[in-house]
Amino acid sequence: MTERTPNPNKWLTSRTKRIMDICVSAGALVVTSPALVVAVAAKYFEDFKNPFFHQARLGRGGETFYIHKIRTLHGTADHQTVGHGPHDKRATRVGGPLRKYAIDEIPQLWNILKGDMSLFGARPINEADQQHMRAALGDEAYQD
């Protein structure tokens, strides 16, 4: 295994990335807030339940945080089954359009603003996916 040479600009690039995350996510939250309010209201009035979905994800250093989205699937949907897009059979009537235009993803801007995740880089995986990868690849082959 080759040893990586330290990046002398790592501190600068990480600070620049974080500043960009803050500026872009804050601006995007302001711009998208009307759509977010309408989407949350529509989802609430569809079934009078909490319109938000929270899922534990693994962040930097293996720390767990909760990612926020607008709930688009039926409450009885199997969340382990992978399905994407507005035509997913598990999507609710309001959830389909929210998924089609990625409006259900807007609350994740709050996670970016808080520093839980970044606009740039890999999307944090959930703990169940990490366990599946470890089982498939073995602990030695899988690195956090």
CSV table of N, CA and C in Angstrom, one decimal, residues 16 25 27 36 39 43 49-50 53 56 62-63 71 75 78 82 90 98-100 102 107 139-140:
chain,number,residue,atom,x,y,z
A,16,THR,N,-12.7,26.4,2.4
A,16,THR,CA,-13.4,27.0,1.2
A,16,THR,C,-14.7,26.2,0.9
A,25,SER,N,-26.2,26.7,0.4
A,25,SER,CA,-27.4,26.1,1.1
A,25,SER,C,-28.3,27.2,1.7
A,27,GLY,N,-28.6,30.3,0.6
A,27,GLY,CA,-29.2,31.0,-0.5
A,27,GLY,C,-30.3,30.1,-1.1
A,36,LEU,N,-41.0,24.9,-0.6
A,36,LEU,CA,-41.0,24.0,0.6
A,36,LEU,C,-42.2,24.2,1.4
A,39,ALA,N,-45.1,22.5,-0.4
A,39,ALA,CA,-44.9,21.1,-0.4
A,39,ALA,C,-45.3,20.5,0.9
A,43,LYS,N,-48.4,18.0,1.6
A,43,LYS,CA,-48.1,16.7,2.2
A,43,LYS,C,-48.9,16.5,3.5
A,49,LYS,N,-50.6,13.8,8.6
A,49,LYS,CA,-49.5,13.2,9.4
A,49,LYS,C,-48.2,14.1,9.3
A,50,ASN,N,-47.2,13.9,10.1
A,50,ASN,CA,-46.0,14.6,10.0
A,50,ASN,C,-45.4,14.5,8.5
A,53,PHE,N,-39.7,13.2,6.9
A,53,PHE,CA,-39.1,11.8,7.0
A,53,PHE,C,-37.7,12.0,7.5
A,56,ALA,N,-31.5,8.0,9.9
A,56,ALA,CA,-30.1,8.0,10.4
A,56,ALA,C,-29.2,7.7,9.3
A,62,GLY,N,-17.9,8.3,11.1
A,62,GLY,CA,-18.8,7.3,11.5
A,62,GLY,C,-19.9,7.9,12.4
A,63,GLU,N,-19.9,9.2,12.6
A,63,GLU,CA,-21.0,9.8,13.5
A,63,GLU,C,-22.3,9.7,12.8
A,71,ARG,N,-41.7,13.4,3.4
A,71,ARG,CA,-42.2,12.1,3.3
A,71,ARG,C,-43.0,11.9,2.0
A,75,GLY,N,-47.0,5.2,4.4
A,75,GLY,CA,-46.5,4.8,5.7
A,75,GLY,C,-46.2,3.3,5.9
A,78,ASP,N,-42.1,-0.5,2.4
A,78,ASP,CA,-40.9,-1.1,2.9
A,78,ASP,C,-39.7,-0.2,2.5
A,82,VAL,N,-35.5,-0.7,-2.7
A,82,VAL,CA,-35.1,0.5,-3.4
A,82,VAL,C,-36.1,0.9,-4.5
A,90,ARG,N,-44.8,2.9,-4.6
A,90,ARG,CA,-45.0,3.2,-3.1
A,90,ARG,C,-45.3,4.7,-2.9
A,98,LEU,N,-43.5,15.5,-5.9
A,98,LEU,CA,-42.4,16.0,-5.1
A,98,LEU,C,-41.1,15.3,-5.4
A,99,ARG,N,-41.2,14.0,-5.7
A,99,ARG,CA,-40.1,13.2,-6.1
A,99,ARG,C,-39.6,13.6,-7.5
A,100,LYS,N,-40.6,13.8,-8.4
A,100,LYS,CA,-40.2,14.1,-9.8
A,100,LYS,C,-39.4,15.4,-9.9
A,102,ALA,N,-37.7,16.7,-7.3
A,102,ALA,CA,-36.8,16.7,-6.2
A,102,ALA,C,-37.1,17.7,-5.1
A,107,PRO,N,-35.3,19.8,2.2
A,107,PRO,CA,-34.9,19.9,3.6
A,107,PRO,C,-33.5,19.5,3.9
A,139,ASP,N,-15.2,-7.2,6.3
A,139,ASP,CA,-14.7,-6.0,7.1
A,139,ASP,C,-13.4,-5.5,6.6
A,140,GLU,N,-12.5,-6.4,6.1
A,140,GLU,CA,-11.1,-6.0,5.7
A,140,GLU,C,-11.2,-5.2,4.4
